Structures are given as C-alpha cells and as structure tokens.
C-alpha cells in the first residue's frame, strides 16, 4: 500500500468535504463543478481499488449538504438521493448495458428530461394542501423551508383535479431563470447587497432566507421531476412519464422538454438536441437525465449507496473552470471601445482551451475586483467570448495591485475618454487608430455584412500594417496590387517551392474574386457594413426597407430617421453624427464609385404585409430551413425575430422538438406556424 496514495485519499476526503460545505451550505463554491467531479472521480477510483478504506463518513457514502440548524429539521420519509453522472457517451452506453444485463432485456425504454441547475426540494401535499416543504439536506434529513416555498408563485398551494392522492411528496428543482438572476444582481448592486455568481447560487441563497418576505421578492421557478412517499399505493401510475403527466394534471409545473427514448442511440439523440438548444433555454441546465421509464423495472434495478441504478445524469462538458490571471490588457474595438481582457493560464472550458477572457469594462473590473495573480472562475457559454465571473479571495497572493485603466490608447496613444454616464471608455483616435481601422475593415468584410470570404483578421492585419489598405474602399483597389499581395501574403514563407507559390497565387486570386463578388450586397448588409454605432443588422435592414436607397439614408434628417420602425433618438442621433462626418460620407461615395451597388429587394405586397412589423419567435429544428436562413428571410420581410415568447409575440414558428417556447405560445394563445406554412408565406 503506497503511503502517498493514503495521503492523497485523505486529502481528497478533506478537500471534497470542504467544497461540499462551500457549495451546499454557503452557496458559494470555491471550484467549478467539473473540477469537483474530477476530484470526486479520483476518490471513487481509489475506493474501488481499496474498498476496505471506505468509512461510513466518506464523501462517497453520504449525500452532501449539511442541515443548517436555523431551519427546523425534516426527516425525509424516502431518502432524497443523488444521481450518478456520465460525462462521456461511453459511460451512457455502459449504463444502458448494465440495465439491459440486469433486467435481461434487449432494449430499455428511458424517460429523458433536463437536468435543472438549481436545488432539490421535497413538497408534501396532504389531501391536496401544501403542508410542508424541505431541502434535500444530507438526503435523510433536510431543512424545513415551507414558509419560503409558499412564496413561489409556480408552486401550487392546493392541488387541482380529480386524482388528488391522500398524501404525496412531490420532488423537483427550485431554480432561477437567467433573466431573473441578472435582474436580482442588478438590484443587489444598487443596495450593495451580496452578488451571486450564478443562478444556482442565487436560487439557493434566495430560498434559504430566514425571512420569507425576502424569498418572496426573488423570482424563483420550479419544475417537478418525481415523487417520494405517496398514499394510496394505487395512485401511482405504471411509469415515470405517466407520473409526470399526472403531476401536471394536479397543477404542478412540469417541463415540456422531455421525451421517451428506446435504446441508447435515441437517448444520445436527445442529449445532442438539448445541447444545441441549451443556450436558448431561459434557465441553466447542466445536463440531461435518463430514467428507466417503467417502475417495475426501476424497482428491479434498485439502488447503490447514494444513487439509483435506474437513472443517470448525462452532464455537459464543463463550461466553468478556475485558472490564474497572468495579465490584464486592453483591446480597442471598431468604435474605439476599450475592453479590458485578462490573459490566463490556459484552461479547458467546455472542451475548448481558453487563454483570454473579457472583463467587459472598467466598472466590471472594479465590481469584481479582478487583479493580476488572482485565481478566477472563467465561464464559457456557447459561442460567446469567455468571461471572468469572480475571483477566489482565499487564493489571492499578497501584494496584488488594483487594476487601473490606462489613460492613453495602447495602439495609437490618443487619449482614452469616458463620457459621463457611459460604461465604456473609448480611444479618441478614430480611424487614425490602426486598431479601429482593422476592426472596421473586419466588420465590413464580415459574413453578415459584405461577406468577403477569405478576408480574415490575419490578412487584414497585414494589409493595414503594409499600408495597402486603410479604409474599406482600398479593398476594391487591390486588383492593381497583385504582385505586392503575393509578397505580403505569401502563406508559407519557409517553403519557397514553385508549387506552393502557384497555390498562393491561386488563393490571392480567390480573395480578389471574393472582393469583386461582394460588389452587389443587399442594401441592409451594406448599411450594416459601414459600422455605424448602434446600427446592428436589424436596424440596418429596417433602414434599407424604409429608405430603399443609400442616398435616401444619407439625406435623411433626424426626424426622418425617427419615423423608421424601432429607431429611437439614440440610434437616430448616432446615424446623423456618423453622416455629418465628411470622411464617412466620402467613404460611402467612394465605395459607390468603386463599383459597389447596394441591391434593394423587391417584395410582393401581400407577403411583405403579412410579416411587416410582426414579432416572430423560432423554436425547434425546421426540417429544411436553417435557423439563420429562416431568420434572415423573415427579417427581409420586416419581421422582428426575437428569442423569447411573450404576449407581444405575433407568431411562433415551430419545428421539431420545439421545447418550452411552444409551450409558452400555447399558454399565451400565440398563433403557431410550421415550416410548410412559413415557406408558403415566404413565397417559396
Ligand atoms: S431525479 C434519485 N431529475 O440533480 C435521484 N434530478 O444528483 C432523483 N436534478 O439534486 C433525482 N434535474 O435536484 C432528477 N430531471 C431531474 C433533475 C434532477 C435536476 C437534480 C436533483 C438532484 C441532482 C441529482
């Protein structure tokens, strides 16, 4: 027996206990979930090799979360267990194999659902009345939070319908929607209250308040996903999915995002579809859960120590991790916006190595007090730039310095200016600043703007540094500089073989062809490409639709601009200010003179009228159109495509596996169209 292994085992026990306490009791985790999982798995591996080391108080033998003595204890009639995790597909396959072998059947039917990232709650209903609610606590004994739970609107105080059992303990997750979390943190900032690192902590912190009046002010949500004890025995249906339907009939909130999957392939299909939709959900989830559907089979599979054998949580790759800040630098954006960026010790987050994370602006750094040398929690969600959530104060080295914003632009040395009431500081160098110049050209060439394929950041950097390009119009003059380009953009300087140089010439020709091919953009894309502050893709399209020519936009007064749908004073002023600058007007005219011809889309009146000014929400996967395509075509017809369904939504376009947006649309009576109806209305 290695002494080192014993020490490591003891270290893991202590470390995990400490993190359990920080996570469950203080709602203030010190490490990311993925790092916790890693430590926990290491501990399990050691225990597997040395079963005789396992003591009853091992972290693996108990459900985490101590009982806070301030709330009175509640003994759970049926223990509240946790789920085993699968982090990789092969672990899901192994789980399915185990189920099949134990049950001696070829295919298992699973109920698949979301794994909500909140906290587990047990709610007891007696003769339909909510009589008691408790947290999970250590699994055997939880905390009595009945008064707090009663303040959550989503949780019925009285069950509905004709199938009310004498007694049922409903189990589910209390969580906070992302929007409500952000609003809460904004309010906390105003009153200098505690800021929460994520919606899960906010939900836990809000529920475990001694004063229910405080819980009542927090917007908490709830989904039920199971039951504990129940009377009479005949009340329970045969399977988990029937149970959820039955709970829904009693008035309990049940997520519509669930399905039945037969066999592991279908189960993994659900996982991938949820992973894709995850960022569109209004709340955080950290994976999906697969449960053997039939109760008879669940009972045959049974339990191991703290988890059932009939269910597993398939977790997403971690999207948070801890790392160390090496330096804080500032970057200059297209409009001169100065963004502080932290350079980090590389860390893998959600399967991607992260070396930089945005700190947004000066106020954010001050609020989060991020310093060079700090150990920080980094989050990466979907395609967005990784950001730093918080630092871990216990790990801060001595003698760290508070970050100070530079007073001059690091690129052009012009003064940095921050207007009163604005969060963003800006370089005052305008297009004299090479950083802004490069960003402006990158924006111009972007796929959603002029769509110049192959003109990426690296090439633009070289073109600007070599002074071959200083404004977008220079791109259209590059045809005359073919040989200079071959010298400049030579793609593999270490290899001077002729074959490669022919290849490089071909690439340069492709680039020049792409530039030439960009000369007939849609008017909206052209306006967007100009990079006017506050004029995003949608506003640019609105302007195009309204004025129908670039000259129309150039001649518009502030008042004319205010007539355009969704344009308010801030945007109108920004456009007027942009066009008041001689060099910007000159740029537009030069682009036109260089042969750029913005195109105006002709639309049939009836089709246009149908979607004009309407708010549309897309949900689920459309069989033929990609989401980007559908959005672009709807916007071209004057629709505003938004991400969430509300009473103001005119239409919901629903594809396959539509999720909670469809549910909401039904609830609000919003008309729902399928892809076939959409295509008809789009005239194709
Ligand atoms: S079933 C016997 N279903 O995940 C286990 N749990 O480690 C019963 N959770 O703290 C749990 N979404 O609060 C189940 N759809 C879901 C869930 C879910 C989130 C949480 C649960 C528990 C943890 C399990």
mmCIF file of N, CA, C and O and ligand atoms in Angstrom, residues 80-85 113-121 136 172-173 225 286 289 291 303 306-308 310-311 313, ligand 1:
data_model
loop_
_atom_site.group_PDB
_atom_site.id
_atom_site.type_symbol
_atom_site.label_atom_id
_atom_site.label_comp_id
_atom_site.label_asym_id
_atom_site.label_seq_id
_atom_site.Cartn_x
_atom_site.Cartn_y
_atom_site.Cartn_z
ATOM 1 N N UNK A 80 -33.718 11.273 -0.012
ATOM 2 C CA UNK A 80 -33.532 12.053 -1.249
ATOM 3 C C UNK A 80 -32.115 11.776 -1.739
ATOM 4 O O UNK A 80 -31.151 12.282 -1.161
ATOM 5 N N UNK A 81 -32.021 11.011 -2.788
ATOM 6 C CA UNK A 81 -30.700 10.578 -3.257
ATOM 7 C C UNK A 81 -30.186 11.502 -4.345
ATOM 8 O O UNK A 81 -30.875 12.432 -4.763
ATOM 9 N N UNK A 82 -28.977 11.213 -4.775
ATOM 10 C CA UNK A 82 -28.492 11.979 -5.923
ATOM 11 C C UNK A 82 -28.309 11.017 -7.091
ATOM 12 O O UNK A 82 -28.629 9.834 -6.980
ATOM 13 N N UNK A 83 -27.829 11.541 -8.193
ATOM 14 C CA UNK A 83 -27.714 10.720 -9.400
ATOM 15 C C UNK A 83 -26.250 10.451 -9.709
ATOM 16 O O UNK A 83 -25.399 11.311 -9.465
ATOM 17 N N UNK A 84 -25.965 9.293 -10.260
ATOM 18 C CA UNK A 84 -24.617 9.076 -10.792
ATOM 19 C C UNK A 84 -24.477 9.879 -12.074
ATOM 20 O O UNK A 84 -25.458 10.095 -12.787
ATOM 21 N N UNK A 85 -23.248 10.289 -12.351
ATOM 22 C CA UNK A 85 -23.014 11.119 -13.534
ATOM 23 C C UNK A 85 -22.322 10.349 -14.640
ATOM 24 O O UNK A 85 -21.467 9.513 -14.362
ATOM 25 N N UNK A 113 -35.108 13.703 -19.614
ATOM 26 C CA UNK A 113 -35.526 15.059 -19.249
ATOM 27 C C UNK A 113 -34.324 15.942 -18.970
ATOM 28 O O UNK A 113 -33.181 15.462 -18.973
ATOM 29 N N UNK A 114 -34.575 17.222 -18.745
ATOM 30 C CA UNK A 114 -33.480 18.161 -18.493
ATOM 31 C C UNK A 114 -32.974 17.991 -17.071
ATOM 32 O O UNK A 114 -33.727 17.620 -16.179
ATOM 33 N N UNK A 115 -31.696 18.293 -16.887
ATOM 34 C CA UNK A 115 -31.174 18.325 -15.519
ATOM 35 C C UNK A 115 -31.068 19.798 -15.129
ATOM 36 O O UNK A 115 -30.160 20.511 -15.551
ATOM 37 N N UNK A 116 -32.057 20.222 -14.366
ATOM 38 C CA UNK A 116 -32.151 21.632 -13.972
ATOM 39 C C UNK A 116 -31.042 21.954 -12.981
ATOM 40 O O UNK A 116 -30.731 21.143 -12.110
ATOM 41 N N UNK A 117 -30.494 23.163 -13.115
ATOM 42 C CA UNK A 117 -29.379 23.509 -12.237
ATOM 43 C C UNK A 117 -29.875 24.429 -11.120
ATOM 44 O O UNK A 117 -29.728 25.642 -11.183
ATOM 45 N N UNK A 118 -30.489 23.809 -10.140
ATOM 46 C CA UNK A 118 -30.993 24.590 -9.008
ATOM 47 C C UNK A 118 -30.787 23.793 -7.747
ATOM 48 O O UNK A 118 -29.707 23.236 -7.547
ATOM 49 N N UNK A 119 -31.819 23.710 -6.905
ATOM 50 C CA UNK A 119 -31.666 22.867 -5.725
ATOM 51 C C UNK A 119 -32.909 22.006 -5.528
ATOM 52 O O UNK A 119 -34.027 22.434 -5.833
ATOM 53 N N UNK A 120 -32.657 20.789 -5.032
ATOM 54 C CA UNK A 120 -33.731 19.812 -4.910
ATOM 55 C C UNK A 120 -34.629 20.173 -3.731
ATOM 56 O O UNK A 120 -34.151 20.572 -2.669
ATOM 57 N N UNK A 121 -35.938 20.009 -3.939
ATOM 58 C CA UNK A 121 -36.917 20.331 -2.897
ATOM 59 C C UNK A 121 -37.946 19.210 -2.821
ATOM 60 O O UNK A 121 -38.302 18.628 -3.842
ATOM 61 N N UNK A 136 -33.051 19.159 0.449
ATOM 62 C CA UNK A 136 -32.551 17.792 0.487
ATOM 63 C C UNK A 136 -31.708 17.538 1.738
ATOM 64 O O UNK A 136 -31.714 16.447 2.294
ATOM 65 N N UNK A 172 -38.723 18.047 -6.831
ATOM 66 C CA UNK A 172 -38.374 18.791 -8.033
ATOM 67 C C UNK A 172 -37.281 19.790 -7.734
ATOM 68 O O UNK A 172 -36.644 19.738 -6.673
ATOM 69 N N UNK A 173 -37.077 20.678 -8.677
ATOM 70 C CA UNK A 173 -35.949 21.605 -8.573
ATOM 71 C C UNK A 173 -36.464 23.038 -8.498
ATOM 72 O O UNK A 173 -37.287 23.457 -9.319
ATOM 73 N N UNK A 225 -40.004 16.772 -10.884
ATOM 74 C CA UNK A 225 -39.461 15.678 -11.688
ATOM 75 C C UNK A 225 -39.646 14.305 -11.038
ATOM 76 O O UNK A 225 -39.133 13.318 -11.540
ATOM 77 N N UNK A 286 -27.473 21.614 -16.433
ATOM 78 C CA UNK A 286 -26.090 21.156 -16.525
ATOM 79 C C UNK A 286 -25.995 19.787 -17.163
ATOM 80 O O UNK A 286 -24.954 19.146 -17.127
ATOM 81 N N UNK A 289 -31.144 13.984 -17.876
ATOM 82 C CA UNK A 289 -31.259 12.818 -17.001
ATOM 83 C C UNK A 289 -32.013 11.729 -17.762
ATOM 84 O O UNK A 289 -33.006 12.018 -18.444
ATOM 85 N N UNK A 291 -34.001 8.169 -17.176
ATOM 86 C CA UNK A 291 -34.568 7.314 -16.119
ATOM 87 C C UNK A 291 -35.254 6.131 -16.781
ATOM 88 O O UNK A 291 -36.051 6.344 -17.717
ATOM 89 N N UNK A 303 -30.915 0.322 -6.016
ATOM 90 C CA UNK A 303 -30.050 1.450 -5.646
ATOM 91 C C UNK A 303 -28.646 0.965 -5.289
ATOM 92 O O UNK A 303 -28.470 -0.184 -4.878
ATOM 93 N N UNK A 306 -25.604 5.869 -2.628
ATOM 94 C CA UNK A 306 -26.382 7.110 -2.577
ATOM 95 C C UNK A 306 -27.129 7.436 -3.877
ATOM 96 O O UNK A 306 -27.617 8.538 -4.049
ATOM 97 N N UNK A 307 -27.191 6.484 -4.801
ATOM 98 C CA UNK A 307 -27.836 6.793 -6.084
ATOM 99 C C UNK A 307 -28.627 5.605 -6.617
ATOM 100 O O UNK A 307 -28.296 4.462 -6.332
ATOM 101 N N UNK A 308 -29.654 5.899 -7.429
ATOM 102 C CA UNK A 308 -30.397 4.782 -8.025
ATOM 103 C C UNK A 308 -29.591 4.157 -9.169
ATOM 104 O O UNK A 308 -28.805 4.844 -9.810
ATOM 105 N N UNK A 310 -31.228 2.935 -11.679
ATOM 106 C CA UNK A 310 -32.105 3.030 -12.847
ATOM 107 C C UNK A 310 -32.049 4.394 -13.535
ATOM 108 O O UNK A 310 -32.773 4.646 -14.480
ATOM 109 N N UNK A 311 -31.211 5.283 -13.028
ATOM 110 C CA UNK A 311 -31.154 6.615 -13.637
ATOM 111 C C UNK A 311 -29.717 7.098 -13.682
ATOM 112 O O UNK A 311 -28.873 6.671 -12.887
ATOM 113 N N UNK A 313 -27.360 10.875 -14.739
ATOM 114 C CA UNK A 313 -27.309 12.246 -15.261
ATOM 115 C C UNK A 313 -26.189 12.304 -16.288
ATOM 116 O O UNK A 313 -25.061 11.953 -15.984
HETATM 117 S S1 LIG B 1 -34.111 12.802 -10.374
HETATM 118 C C1 LIG B 1 -32.892 9.660 -7.183
HETATM 119 N N1 LIG B 1 -34.429 14.534 -12.278
HETATM 120 O O1 LIG B 1 -29.928 16.577 -9.818
HETATM 121 C C2 LIG B 1 -32.497 10.925 -7.800
HETATM 122 N N2 LIG B 1 -32.920 15.092 -10.548
HETATM 123 O O2 LIG B 1 -27.803 14.449 -8.474
HETATM 124 C C3 LIG B 1 -33.648 11.777 -8.073
HETATM 125 N N3 LIG B 1 -31.923 17.301 -10.775
HETATM 126 O O3 LIG B 1 -30.049 17.189 -6.596
HETATM 127 C C4 LIG B 1 -33.297 12.941 -8.857
HETATM 128 N N4 LIG B 1 -32.928 17.858 -12.638
HETATM 129 O O4 LIG B 1 -32.070 18.093 -7.654
HETATM 130 C C5 LIG B 1 -33.790 14.261 -11.144
HETATM 131 N N5 LIG B 1 -34.859 15.974 -14.058
HETATM 132 C C6 LIG B 1 -34.231 15.708 -12.904
HETATM 133 C C7 LIG B 1 -33.339 16.615 -12.312
HETATM 134 C C8 LIG B 1 -32.699 16.261 -11.130
HETATM 135 C C9 LIG B 1 -32.083 18.258 -11.707
HETATM 136 C C10 LIG B 1 -31.013 17.410 -9.623
HETATM 137 C C11 LIG B 1 -31.633 16.978 -8.339
HETATM 138 C C12 LIG B 1 -30.511 16.340 -7.560
HETATM 139 C C13 LIG B 1 -29.441 16.156 -8.574
HETATM 140 C C14 LIG B 1 -29.122 14.699 -8.705
#
